[in-house]
Amino acid sequence: MIGIIGGGIIGVATAYELAKLGEEVVVFEKKYLGSGSTFRCASGIRAQFTDEANIKLMKYSIDRWNELSDELGHDVMFQQTGYLFLATSEEEVEAFKNNIKLQNKFGVPTKLITPEEAKEIVPPLNADAFLAGAWNPEDGKASPFHTLYAYRKAGERLGVKFYEYTKVIGIEEGWKIKTTRGEFKVDIIVNATNAWAREINAMIGKDVVPIKPFKHQLVKTEPIERGQIEPLVCPPAWNDSYVIQDGEDGGVICGTALEYESSPDDVTPTYEFAKEVLRWAVKIVPALRHVHIVRQWAGHYARTLDNNPAIGKLTENFYVAIGFSGHGFMMAPAVAQALAEKIVKGRTKVPLDWDWFDPWRFERGELRSSAFQIG
Amino acid sequence: MRIVCRCNDVTVEEIEKLIDEGVTDLEELRRLLRIGMGPCQGRTCIPIVISILARKTGRRPEEIPLPNARFPVRPVKIEALVEGEK
Ligand SMILES: Cc1cc2nc3c(=O)[nH]c(=O)nc-3n(C[C@H](O)[C@H](O)[C@H](O)COP(=O)(O)OP(=O)(O)OC[C@H]3O[C@@H](n4cnc5c(N)ncnc54)[C@H](O)[C@@H]3O)c2cc1C
Ligand code: FES
């Protein structure tokens, strides 16, 4: 029996992948499934990273995203609407060129495009403000709600048991998991509690993955005509601000890097954020001025020191997949499959670089090149 | 076919079907069907959804936790929040 702690996209997808390999799985979630970061994310999926490990992993993950709806028997609304990064200076254009070279090397078809080409992809874009764009049409978005639901239902059909409103409060050697709804005996534990992960690691005396939760927020507008801002559009020099049309209802989701170090249980939005994010959003797409915002919400980035997650074995029969630093939703299909195969078969065909993501790297004082954080 | 959420076109049948499939959490129903996420922010539909949920699960309406109230209370034009900035 394998016990997964945390019912976000990572925990639920891993439960499904383990059950697919014939394992008996239970998942403990202190609130409802998805209530952590997962249901608060911006839904973006990209292979445009700046290092080999993340590019390869995300390239594979996008292949998985493509098969997911069929395999799980429920539409996860994955759409390859692309990611468009925009450069505001010559130095940035040079940096984009280097990233593109690296991405192309691993089969990701990103290319440099002109502001005019960018405007064809995003008609209301303030194209004059930019020198060039990095465009990967294979990046995209999916519905966090439907993806989690699809994994959950497919998992349940394979016998996975989900215990919601069941908080893990202690772990005894062996393992015995103590929860607010009784004790459970399991052979293997997977810690998938992301922003809360330190509490769980500390329960077995191995608080070795330094994760700090940072409150991040989004605002969303009323629906606008489809096809206006379908890709995620981000000028990194403008405080990592981004806009993207929601794949379901067509409202525009707006984010920016204004963050607050805070408890992951504090999800109160701030007025300061609304003002800051909209200041940037109307610079990217001026016509947004005339649109109404209908909601704002907050969640947390579980940031490690190098903004790369910690994935792998913490100790015998205890694994972690935590610290996703703002890009865990997109990686979930690949990470879940890799981890499940690693646990059950000892090896995996997923191109996940175990050394790069090793949870013990911080103890050894090794940091990776920082992964770009935004969704 | 009876519409419950007029903003996002959600019917009684869709809601009842999900409840029958075991989705009895108001938060989860909202997210799967986008009830309460339209311009009216659920003022029209959430009370109806709660009564359907209560009826189908044998709970009293007051036992069903309400979704968090979220800023803005009414839709606000972006212009109003970025006024004076260029
Ligand atoms: C504003 C915002 C925008 C984002 N945009 C994107 C994006 O565009 N693309 C992308 O890929 N990622 C994005 N992310 C990041 C993404 O949301 C996360 O990386 C991802 O959801 C992590 O999933 P998870 O399953 O690891 O964590 P979570 O979804 O947080 O799940 C962890 C779960 O563990 C539970 N838990 C905690 N402690 C306990 C306990 N003691 N017992 C039982 N359960 C417990 C929690 O309740 C929680 O549900 C964004 C995040 C935010 C906040
Ligand atoms: S009627 Fe449901 S959100 Fe307006």
Short mmCIF file of C-alpha atoms and ligand atoms in Angstrom, two decimals:
data_model
loop_
_atom_site.label_atom_id
_atom_site.label_comp_id
_atom_site.label_asym_id
_atom_site.label_seq_id
_atom_site.Cartn_x
_atom_site.Cartn_y
_atom_site.Cartn_z
CA MET A 1 0.00 0.00 0.00
CA ILE A 2 1.26 3.46 -0.96
CA GLY A 3 0.13 6.56 0.92
CA ILE A 4 0.21 9.90 -0.86
CA ILE A 5 0.03 13.03 1.26
CA GLY A 6 -1.45 16.02 -0.61
CA GLY A 7 -4.30 15.99 -3.11
CA GLY A 8 -3.12 18.57 -5.62
CA ILE A 9 -2.40 17.78 -9.24
CA ILE A 10 0.92 16.09 -8.35
CA GLY A 11 -0.57 13.81 -5.68
CA VAL A 12 -3.66 12.90 -7.69
CA ALA A 13 -1.77 12.26 -10.95
CA THR A 14 0.85 10.18 -9.12
CA ALA A 15 -1.91 8.15 -7.48
CA TYR A 16 -3.36 7.40 -10.92
CA GLU A 17 0.02 6.42 -12.40
CA LEU A 18 0.78 4.13 -9.44
CA ALA A 19 -2.62 2.45 -9.71
CA LYS A 20 -2.02 1.97 -13.42
CA LEU A 21 1.06 -0.05 -12.45
CA GLY A 22 -1.10 -2.19 -10.18
CA GLU A 23 -0.40 -0.56 -6.81
CA GLU A 24 -2.92 -0.02 -4.03
CA VAL A 25 -3.02 3.72 -3.28
CA VAL A 26 -4.58 6.04 -0.70
CA VAL A 27 -4.45 9.84 -0.89
CA PHE A 28 -4.83 12.16 2.10
CA GLU A 29 -5.95 15.73 1.50
CA LYS A 30 -6.56 18.16 4.34
CA LYS A 31 -9.20 20.15 2.47
CA TYR A 32 -10.74 19.25 -0.90
CA LEU A 33 -8.69 17.94 -3.84
CA GLY A 34 -7.13 20.85 -5.71
CA SER A 35 -7.62 23.34 -2.87
CA GLY A 36 -3.87 24.07 -2.62
CA SER A 37 -2.04 25.75 -5.50
CA THR A 38 -3.59 23.63 -8.20
CA PHE A 39 -7.00 25.32 -8.54
CA ARG A 40 -5.36 28.75 -8.28
CA CYS A 41 -2.94 28.44 -11.17
CA ALA A 42 -2.93 30.27 -14.47
CA SER A 43 -3.21 27.02 -16.48
CA GLY A 44 -0.13 27.65 -18.64
CA ILE A 45 1.98 24.83 -20.11
CA ARG A 46 5.35 25.51 -21.76
CA ALA A 47 8.55 23.86 -22.88
CA GLN A 48 10.26 27.26 -23.15
CA PHE A 49 12.72 26.78 -20.27
CA THR A 50 16.36 27.79 -20.21
CA ASP A 51 18.11 24.56 -19.14
CA GLU A 52 18.31 21.06 -20.54
CA ALA A 53 16.62 19.26 -17.61
CA ASN A 54 13.44 21.34 -17.65
CA ILE A 55 13.22 21.55 -21.45
CA LYS A 56 13.44 17.77 -21.86
CA LEU A 57 10.99 17.10 -19.06
CA MET A 58 8.47 19.60 -20.44
CA LYS A 59 8.83 18.37 -23.99
CA TYR A 60 7.84 14.93 -22.74
CA SER A 61 5.09 16.38 -20.56
CA ILE A 62 3.52 18.13 -23.57
CA ASP A 63 3.45 14.77 -25.39
CA ARG A 64 1.61 13.38 -22.36
CA TRP A 65 -0.79 16.34 -22.29
CA ASN A 66 -1.70 15.48 -25.86
CA GLU A 67 -2.81 11.95 -24.91
CA LEU A 68 -4.36 12.78 -21.57
CA SER A 69 -8.03 13.34 -22.45
CA ASP A 70 -8.22 10.05 -24.35
CA GLU A 71 -6.34 8.06 -21.77
CA LEU A 72 -8.27 9.42 -18.78
CA GLY A 73 -11.65 9.42 -20.51
CA HIS A 74 -12.45 13.07 -19.70
CA ASP A 75 -11.64 16.26 -21.61
CA VAL A 76 -8.86 18.15 -19.81
CA MET A 77 -9.19 21.00 -22.35
CA PHE A 78 -5.55 20.96 -23.40
CA GLN A 79 -5.00 23.42 -26.25
CA GLN A 80 -1.73 24.24 -27.96
CA THR A 81 -2.23 27.97 -28.17
CA GLY A 82 1.47 28.76 -27.61
CA TYR A 83 3.56 30.98 -25.35
CA LEU A 84 4.84 34.32 -26.57
CA PHE A 85 7.70 35.92 -24.66
CA LEU A 86 8.45 39.51 -25.67
CA ALA A 87 11.78 41.35 -25.61
CA THR A 88 12.09 45.06 -24.79
CA SER A 89 15.87 45.47 -25.31
CA GLU A 90 18.67 44.26 -27.59
CA GLU A 91 20.25 42.32 -24.71
CA GLU A 92 17.02 40.47 -24.20
CA VAL A 93 16.77 39.63 -27.88
CA GLU A 94 20.25 38.07 -27.61
CA ALA A 95 19.20 36.08 -24.53
CA PHE A 96 16.08 34.88 -26.37
CA LYS A 97 18.26 33.71 -29.27
CA ASN A 98 20.41 31.62 -26.92
CA ASN A 99 17.38 30.08 -25.25
CA ILE A 100 15.82 29.29 -28.61
CA LYS A 101 19.01 27.56 -29.75
CA LEU A 102 18.96 25.36 -26.65
CA GLN A 103 15.24 24.59 -27.00
CA ASN A 104 15.62 23.73 -30.70
CA LYS A 105 18.46 21.36 -29.81
CA PHE A 106 16.02 19.26 -27.78
CA GLY A 107 13.26 19.35 -30.37
CA VAL A 108 11.21 22.30 -29.10
CA PRO A 109 10.31 24.39 -32.17
CA THR A 110 10.57 27.88 -30.63
CA LYS A 111 11.45 30.66 -33.07
CA LEU A 112 12.22 34.34 -32.99
CA ILE A 113 9.42 36.42 -34.52
CA THR A 114 8.97 40.09 -35.37
CA PRO A 115 6.54 42.41 -33.57
CA GLU A 116 4.33 42.34 -36.71
CA GLU A 117 4.17 38.54 -36.58
CA ALA A 118 3.40 38.74 -32.86
CA LYS A 119 0.49 41.06 -33.62
CA GLU A 120 -0.96 38.54 -36.02
CA ILE A 121 -1.00 35.98 -33.22
CA VAL A 122 -2.30 38.43 -30.59
CA PRO A 123 -4.29 41.10 -32.48
CA PRO A 124 -4.73 43.66 -29.68
CA LEU A 125 -1.03 43.50 -28.66
CA ASN A 126 0.86 46.77 -28.09
CA ALA A 127 3.43 45.52 -30.61
CA ASP A 128 5.33 48.83 -30.85
CA ALA A 129 6.71 48.33 -27.37
CA PHE A 130 8.66 45.20 -28.32
CA LEU A 131 11.69 44.37 -30.44
CA ALA A 132 11.00 40.66 -30.97
CA GLY A 133 9.17 37.64 -29.62
CA ALA A 134 10.08 34.05 -28.72
CA TRP A 135 7.20 31.93 -29.97
CA ASN A 136 6.55 28.24 -29.40
CA PRO A 137 3.23 27.20 -30.93
CA GLU A 138 3.39 23.83 -29.12
CA ASP A 139 3.11 25.38 -25.65
CA GLY A 140 -0.42 25.82 -24.38
CA LYS A 141 -2.92 25.60 -21.56
CA ALA A 142 -5.40 23.18 -19.94
CA SER A 143 -8.12 23.36 -17.33
CA PRO A 144 -6.77 22.67 -13.81
CA PHE A 145 -10.28 21.74 -12.67
CA HIS A 146 -10.94 19.23 -15.42
CA THR A 147 -7.42 17.81 -15.37
CA LEU A 148 -7.57 17.06 -11.68
CA TYR A 149 -11.07 15.63 -12.03
CA ALA A 150 -9.98 13.43 -14.95
CA TYR A 151 -7.03 11.98 -13.01
CA ARG A 152 -9.19 11.50 -9.96
CA LYS A 153 -11.95 9.61 -11.77
CA ALA A 154 -9.47 7.46 -13.70
CA GLY A 155 -7.67 6.72 -10.42
CA GLU A 156 -10.91 5.78 -8.66
CA ARG A 157 -11.75 3.36 -11.45
CA LEU A 158 -8.42 1.66 -10.71
CA GLY A 159 -9.19 1.52 -7.01
CA VAL A 160 -7.47 4.62 -5.63
CA LYS A 161 -9.05 5.85 -2.39
CA PHE A 162 -9.18 9.59 -1.79
CA TYR A 163 -9.65 10.84 1.76
CA GLU A 164 -10.61 14.51 1.68
CA TYR A 165 -10.76 16.72 4.77
CA THR A 166 -8.20 14.32 6.25
CA LYS A 167 -5.09 16.07 7.52
CA VAL A 168 -1.88 14.19 8.17
CA ILE A 169 -0.69 15.12 11.67
CA GLY A 170 2.10 12.64 12.34
CA ILE A 171 4.16 9.82 10.85
CA GLU A 172 5.68 6.90 12.73
CA GLU A 173 8.51 4.70 11.48
CA GLY A 174 7.26 1.74 9.56
CA TRP A 175 5.08 3.71 8.26
CA LYS A 176 2.06 4.61 10.31
CA ILE A 177 0.33 7.76 9.08
CA LYS A 178 -1.71 9.57 11.70
CA THR A 179 -4.53 11.69 10.39
CA THR A 180 -7.46 13.64 11.75
CA ARG A 181 -9.59 10.68 10.60
CA GLY A 182 -7.60 7.82 12.09
CA GLU A 183 -4.37 5.91 11.49
CA PHE A 184 -3.28 4.19 8.30
CA LYS A 185 -0.50 1.64 7.78
CA VAL A 186 1.35 2.03 4.49
CA ASP A 187 4.59 0.63 3.02
CA ILE A 188 5.64 3.65 1.01
CA ILE A 189 4.91 7.38 1.40
CA VAL A 190 4.91 10.09 -1.24
CA ASN A 191 4.96 13.65 0.07
CA ALA A 192 3.11 15.83 -2.46
CA THR A 193 2.17 18.74 -0.22
CA ASN A 194 4.17 21.37 -2.14
CA ALA A 195 3.96 24.62 -0.15
CA TRP A 196 3.30 22.68 3.06
CA ALA A 197 5.98 20.05 2.41
CA ARG A 198 8.43 21.04 5.14
CA GLU A 199 5.91 20.15 7.86
CA ILE A 200 5.62 16.63 6.47
CA ASN A 201 9.37 16.11 5.96
CA ALA A 202 9.94 17.33 9.52
CA MET A 203 7.62 14.59 10.79
CA ILE A 204 10.29 12.05 9.83
CA GLY A 205 13.16 14.28 10.95
CA LYS A 206 14.30 15.13 7.41
CA ASP A 207 13.56 18.80 6.90
CA VAL A 208 16.21 19.08 4.18
CA VAL A 209 14.29 20.75 1.35
CA PRO A 210 14.14 24.48 2.03
CA ILE A 211 10.81 25.59 0.58
CA LYS A 212 9.33 29.02 1.18
CA PRO A 213 5.71 29.75 0.27
CA PHE A 214 5.11 33.02 -1.56
CA LYS A 215 1.61 34.36 -2.11
CA HIS A 216 0.92 34.93 -5.81
CA GLN A 217 -2.29 36.29 -7.27
CA LEU A 218 -4.26 36.58 -10.46
CA VAL A 219 -7.09 38.76 -11.66
CA LYS A 220 -9.51 37.73 -14.32
CA THR A 221 -11.68 39.79 -16.65
CA GLU A 222 -15.11 39.17 -18.03
CA PRO A 223 -15.08 37.03 -21.20
CA ILE A 224 -13.82 38.75 -24.34
CA GLU A 225 -14.08 37.59 -27.92
CA ARG A 226 -12.15 34.36 -28.50
CA GLY A 227 -8.90 34.48 -30.41
CA GLN A 228 -7.66 37.80 -29.00
CA ILE A 229 -5.08 36.65 -26.42
CA GLU A 230 -5.06 32.85 -26.73
CA PRO A 231 -1.32 32.32 -26.03
CA LEU A 232 0.28 33.23 -22.74
CA VAL A 233 1.94 36.58 -23.49
CA CYS A 234 4.79 37.70 -21.25
CA PRO A 235 7.41 40.45 -21.47
CA PRO A 236 9.79 39.23 -18.73
CA ALA A 237 11.32 42.71 -18.34
CA TRP A 238 7.94 44.06 -17.30
CA ASN A 239 8.07 42.41 -13.90
CA ASP A 240 7.29 38.97 -15.39
CA SER A 241 3.76 40.19 -16.10
CA TYR A 242 1.55 38.06 -18.30
CA VAL A 243 -1.91 37.82 -19.85
CA ILE A 244 -3.71 34.77 -21.25
CA GLN A 245 -7.29 34.09 -22.27
CA ASP A 246 -8.88 31.35 -20.18
CA GLY A 247 -9.36 28.27 -22.37
CA GLU A 248 -12.89 27.73 -21.11
CA ASP A 249 -14.75 31.02 -20.88
CA GLY A 250 -12.43 33.43 -22.68
CA GLY A 251 -11.88 35.82 -19.76
CA VAL A 252 -8.36 37.23 -19.54
CA ILE A 253 -6.16 36.00 -16.69
CA CYS A 254 -3.53 38.57 -15.66
CA GLY A 255 -0.50 37.89 -13.48
CA THR A 256 2.66 39.67 -12.32
CA ALA A 257 5.61 38.91 -10.08
CA LEU A 258 4.48 40.95 -7.07
CA GLU A 259 4.70 38.33 -4.33
CA TYR A 260 4.48 38.17 -0.55
CA GLU A 261 6.20 35.67 1.73
CA SER A 262 3.24 34.25 3.64
CA SER A 263 1.70 31.18 5.19
CA PRO A 264 0.18 28.95 2.48
CA ASP A 265 -3.07 29.05 4.42
CA ASP A 266 -3.39 32.80 3.86
CA VAL A 267 -5.16 33.23 0.52
CA THR A 268 -6.51 36.77 0.95
CA PRO A 269 -6.08 38.85 -2.22
CA THR A 270 -4.55 42.33 -1.94
CA TYR A 271 -5.70 45.56 -3.55
CA GLU A 272 -2.06 46.50 -4.13
CA PHE A 273 -1.73 43.47 -6.41
CA ALA A 274 -4.82 44.38 -8.46
CA LYS A 275 -3.41 47.83 -9.16
CA GLU A 276 0.07 46.56 -9.98
CA VAL A 277 -1.01 43.74 -12.30
CA LEU A 278 -3.47 45.89 -14.22
CA ARG A 279 -0.87 48.62 -14.72
CA TRP A 280 1.21 46.08 -16.65
CA ALA A 281 -1.69 44.30 -18.34
CA VAL A 282 -2.88 47.50 -20.06
CA LYS A 283 0.67 48.17 -21.24
CA ILE A 284 0.75 44.75 -22.93
CA VAL A 285 -2.80 44.97 -24.31
CA PRO A 286 -4.07 48.57 -24.12
CA ALA A 287 -7.67 47.67 -25.02
CA LEU A 288 -8.01 45.82 -21.72
CA ARG A 289 -8.71 49.26 -20.21
CA HIS A 290 -12.28 48.96 -21.39
CA VAL A 291 -12.90 45.52 -19.94
CA HIS A 292 -14.23 44.69 -16.46
CA ILE A 293 -12.43 42.48 -14.01
CA VAL A 294 -14.73 39.98 -12.33
CA ARG A 295 -12.46 38.18 -9.93
CA GLN A 296 -9.16 38.07 -8.13
CA TRP A 297 -7.66 35.24 -6.11
CA ALA A 298 -4.46 34.16 -4.39
CA GLY A 299 -2.45 30.96 -4.08
CA HIS A 300 1.17 30.10 -3.37
CA TYR A 301 4.34 29.40 -5.23
CA ALA A 302 6.30 26.83 -3.22
CA ARG A 303 9.74 28.21 -3.95
CA THR A 304 12.99 26.36 -3.47
CA LEU A 305 16.32 28.20 -3.45
CA ASP A 306 16.83 27.59 -7.19
CA ASN A 307 13.15 27.59 -8.24
CA ASN A 308 13.44 23.97 -9.33
CA PRO A 309 11.31 21.29 -7.67
CA ALA A 310 12.68 18.51 -5.46
CA ILE A 311 11.71 15.13 -6.91
CA GLY A 312 12.95 11.73 -5.74
CA LYS A 313 13.80 9.63 -2.73
CA LEU A 314 14.22 11.34 0.63
CA THR A 315 14.88 8.10 2.48
CA GLU A 316 13.98 4.39 2.17
CA ASN A 317 10.31 4.12 1.13
CA PHE A 318 9.73 7.85 1.36
CA TYR A 319 9.59 10.01 -1.77
CA VAL A 320 8.91 13.66 -2.43
CA ALA A 321 7.67 15.71 -5.40
CA ILE A 322 7.53 19.22 -3.96
CA GLY A 323 8.63 22.83 -4.35
CA PHE A 324 7.27 23.41 -7.83
CA SER A 325 7.97 27.14 -7.67
CA GLY A 326 5.17 28.31 -9.97
CA HIS A 327 5.30 25.67 -12.70
CA GLY A 328 4.04 22.41 -11.22
CA PHE A 329 0.77 22.11 -13.09
CA MET A 330 2.42 21.83 -16.50
CA MET A 331 4.92 19.23 -15.26
CA ALA A 332 2.46 17.00 -13.44
CA PRO A 333 1.83 14.46 -16.24
CA ALA A 334 5.56 13.80 -16.69
CA VAL A 335 6.55 13.98 -13.02
CA ALA A 336 3.72 11.68 -11.89
CA GLN A 337 4.58 9.03 -14.45
CA ALA A 338 8.33 9.25 -13.76
CA LEU A 339 7.90 9.00 -10.00
CA ALA A 340 5.41 6.13 -10.18
CA GLU A 341 7.65 4.13 -12.51
CA LYS A 342 10.71 4.87 -10.38
CA ILE A 343 8.93 3.68 -7.23
CA VAL A 344 7.46 0.52 -8.74
CA LYS A 345 10.06 -0.53 -11.32
CA GLY A 346 13.15 1.32 -10.19
CA ARG A 347 13.53 3.00 -13.59
CA THR A 348 11.48 5.10 -16.00
CA LYS A 349 11.38 6.04 -19.65
CA VAL A 350 10.46 9.62 -18.77
CA PRO A 351 13.47 11.89 -19.41
CA LEU A 352 13.59 13.19 -15.84
CA ASP A 353 17.09 14.10 -14.64
CA TRP A 354 17.03 12.66 -11.09
CA ASP A 355 20.33 14.28 -10.22
CA TRP A 356 19.17 17.76 -11.28
CA PHE A 357 15.98 17.52 -9.18
CA ASP A 358 17.57 15.59 -6.25
CA PRO A 359 15.92 16.64 -2.96
CA TRP A 360 19.29 16.33 -1.17
CA ARG A 361 21.07 18.89 -3.39
CA PHE A 362 20.43 21.76 -0.97
CA GLU A 363 22.13 19.86 1.88
CA ARG A 364 25.12 19.40 -0.40
CA GLY A 365 25.09 23.12 -1.18
CA GLU A 366 24.41 22.54 -4.89
CA LEU A 367 21.99 24.86 -6.63
CA ARG A 368 20.75 24.58 -10.19
CA SER A 369 20.51 27.48 -12.57
CA SER A 370 17.30 29.15 -11.57
CA ALA A 371 14.27 28.10 -13.59
CA PHE A 372 12.15 31.00 -14.79
CA GLN A 373 9.24 31.00 -12.39
CA ILE A 374 6.10 32.10 -14.08
CA GLY A 375 3.39 29.78 -15.41
CA MET B 1 -33.84 21.87 -19.46
CA ARG B 2 -33.72 24.39 -16.68
CA ILE B 3 -30.91 26.95 -16.46
CA VAL B 4 -29.57 27.58 -12.98
CA CYS B 5 -26.53 29.70 -13.76
CA ARG B 6 -27.55 32.24 -16.36
CA CYS B 7 -24.13 33.78 -16.71
CA ASN B 8 -22.46 30.53 -17.68
CA ASP B 9 -25.39 28.52 -19.02
CA VAL B 10 -25.47 25.69 -16.50
CA THR B 11 -28.54 23.49 -16.16
CA VAL B 12 -30.14 21.63 -13.26
CA GLU B 13 -29.48 18.39 -15.13
CA GLU B 14 -25.75 19.05 -15.35
CA ILE B 15 -25.58 19.80 -11.65
CA GLU B 16 -27.63 16.76 -10.65
CA LYS B 17 -25.55 14.50 -12.88
CA LEU B 18 -22.32 15.52 -11.16
CA ILE B 19 -23.87 15.17 -7.70
CA ASP B 20 -24.96 11.66 -8.69
CA GLU B 21 -21.36 10.97 -9.72
CA GLY B 22 -20.30 11.82 -6.19
CA VAL B 23 -19.32 15.47 -6.50
CA THR B 24 -21.05 16.88 -3.42
CA ASP B 25 -18.69 19.70 -2.58
CA LEU B 26 -19.98 23.13 -3.59
CA GLU B 27 -16.44 24.31 -4.39
CA GLU B 28 -15.88 21.38 -6.70
CA LEU B 29 -19.25 21.77 -8.42
CA ARG B 30 -18.50 25.43 -9.01
CA ARG B 31 -15.17 24.73 -10.60
CA LEU B 32 -16.29 21.89 -12.82
CA LEU B 33 -19.34 23.72 -14.11
CA ARG B 34 -18.17 27.34 -13.64
CA ILE B 35 -21.24 28.09 -11.56
CA GLY B 36 -20.89 31.39 -9.77
CA MET B 37 -17.93 32.50 -11.84
CA GLY B 38 -19.81 34.72 -14.23
CA PRO B 39 -20.22 38.48 -14.10
CA CYS B 40 -22.83 38.23 -11.34
CA GLN B 41 -20.37 36.21 -9.27
CA GLY B 42 -22.99 33.72 -8.22
CA ARG B 43 -25.51 36.09 -6.70
CA THR B 44 -28.14 34.57 -8.96
CA CYS B 45 -27.20 30.92 -8.99
CA ILE B 46 -25.34 29.92 -5.82
CA PRO B 47 -28.47 29.93 -3.60
CA ILE B 48 -30.23 27.67 -6.13
CA VAL B 49 -27.25 25.33 -6.31
CA ILE B 50 -27.16 25.12 -2.53
CA SER B 51 -30.79 24.12 -2.41
CA ILE B 52 -30.28 21.43 -5.07
CA LEU B 53 -27.24 20.13 -3.19
CA ALA B 54 -29.14 20.16 0.10
CA ARG B 55 -32.10 18.31 -1.39
CA LYS B 56 -29.98 15.66 -3.11
CA THR B 57 -27.63 14.99 -0.19
CA GLY B 58 -30.14 15.25 2.63
CA ARG B 59 -28.29 18.15 4.27
CA ARG B 60 -29.74 21.41 5.49
CA PRO B 61 -28.76 24.41 3.33
CA GLU B 62 -27.01 26.08 6.28
CA GLU B 63 -24.73 23.06 6.61
CA ILE B 64 -23.24 23.74 3.21
CA PRO B 65 -20.21 26.04 3.44
CA LEU B 66 -20.48 29.13 1.25
CA PRO B 67 -17.73 29.92 -1.25
CA ASN B 68 -15.26 32.63 -0.24
CA ALA B 69 -16.39 36.12 -1.10
CA ARG B 70 -13.90 37.58 -3.50
CA PHE B 71 -12.84 41.01 -4.61
CA PRO B 72 -14.31 42.71 -6.57
CA VAL B 73 -17.82 42.53 -5.18
CA ARG B 74 -19.13 43.91 -8.45
CA PRO B 75 -17.30 43.89 -11.78
CA VAL B 76 -15.05 46.93 -12.04
CA LYS B 77 -13.69 48.50 -15.17
CA ILE B 78 -9.93 48.17 -15.44
CA GLU B 79 -9.71 51.84 -16.40
CA ALA B 80 -11.01 52.75 -12.99
CA LEU B 81 -8.08 50.98 -11.34
CA VAL B 82 -5.31 52.26 -13.58
CA GLU B 83 -6.55 55.81 -13.88
CA GLY B 84 -3.96 58.49 -14.25
CA GLU B 85 -1.28 56.08 -15.39
CA LYS B 86 0.18 55.98 -18.79
C1 LIG C 1 -1.15 32.40 -9.06
C2 LIG C 1 -0.52 31.11 -9.53
C3 LIG C 1 -0.34 30.89 -10.91
C4 LIG C 1 0.25 29.70 -11.35
N1 LIG C 1 0.34 29.49 -12.70
C5 LIG C 1 0.84 28.30 -13.14
C6 LIG C 1 0.85 28.00 -14.53
O1 LIG C 1 0.41 28.80 -15.37
N2 LIG C 1 1.38 26.81 -14.93
C7 LIG C 1 1.88 25.91 -14.03
O2 LIG C 1 2.36 24.86 -14.43
N3 LIG C 1 1.85 26.16 -12.69
C8 LIG C 1 1.34 27.33 -12.24
N4 LIG C 1 1.32 27.58 -10.89
C9 LIG C 1 1.92 26.61 -9.97
C10 LIG C 1 1.02 25.41 -9.76
O3 LIG C 1 -0.25 25.84 -9.31
C11 LIG C 1 1.65 24.47 -8.72
O4 LIG C 1 3.02 24.27 -8.98
C12 LIG C 1 0.96 23.13 -8.72
O5 LIG C 1 -0.43 23.28 -8.61
C13 LIG C 1 1.49 22.30 -7.59
O6 LIG C 1 0.69 21.16 -7.43
P1 LIG C 1 0.90 20.27 -6.16
O7 LIG C 1 0.01 19.11 -6.29
O8 LIG C 1 2.35 20.02 -5.96
O9 LIG C 1 0.51 21.22 -4.94
P2 LIG C 1 -0.93 21.66 -4.33
O10 LIG C 1 -1.95 21.80 -5.38
O11 LIG C 1 -0.67 22.83 -3.47
O12 LIG C 1 -1.32 20.40 -3.46
C14 LIG C 1 -0.76 20.16 -2.19
C15 LIG C 1 -1.92 19.70 -1.32
O13 LIG C 1 -1.43 19.19 -0.07
C16 LIG C 1 -2.43 19.43 0.89
N5 LIG C 1 -1.84 19.30 2.23
C17 LIG C 1 -0.95 20.14 2.81
N6 LIG C 1 -0.64 19.70 4.05
C18 LIG C 1 -1.35 18.57 4.26
C19 LIG C 1 -1.46 17.65 5.35
N7 LIG C 1 -0.76 17.82 6.49
N8 LIG C 1 -2.29 16.58 5.22
C20 LIG C 1 -3.01 16.39 4.06
N9 LIG C 1 -2.93 17.23 3.00
C21 LIG C 1 -2.12 18.30 3.10
C22 LIG C 1 -2.90 20.82 0.56
O14 LIG C 1 -4.17 21.09 1.09
C23 LIG C 1 -2.88 20.82 -0.96
O15 LIG C 1 -4.14 20.54 -1.53
C24 LIG C 1 0.71 28.74 -10.41
C25 LIG C 1 0.53 28.96 -9.04
C26 LIG C 1 -0.09 30.13 -8.59
C27 LIG C 1 -0.29 30.33 -7.12
S1 FES C 2 -25.76 33.19 -12.69
FE1 FES C 2 -24.13 31.97 -12.13
S2 FES C 2 -22.49 33.34 -12.07
FE2 FES C 2 -24.11 34.60 -12.65
#
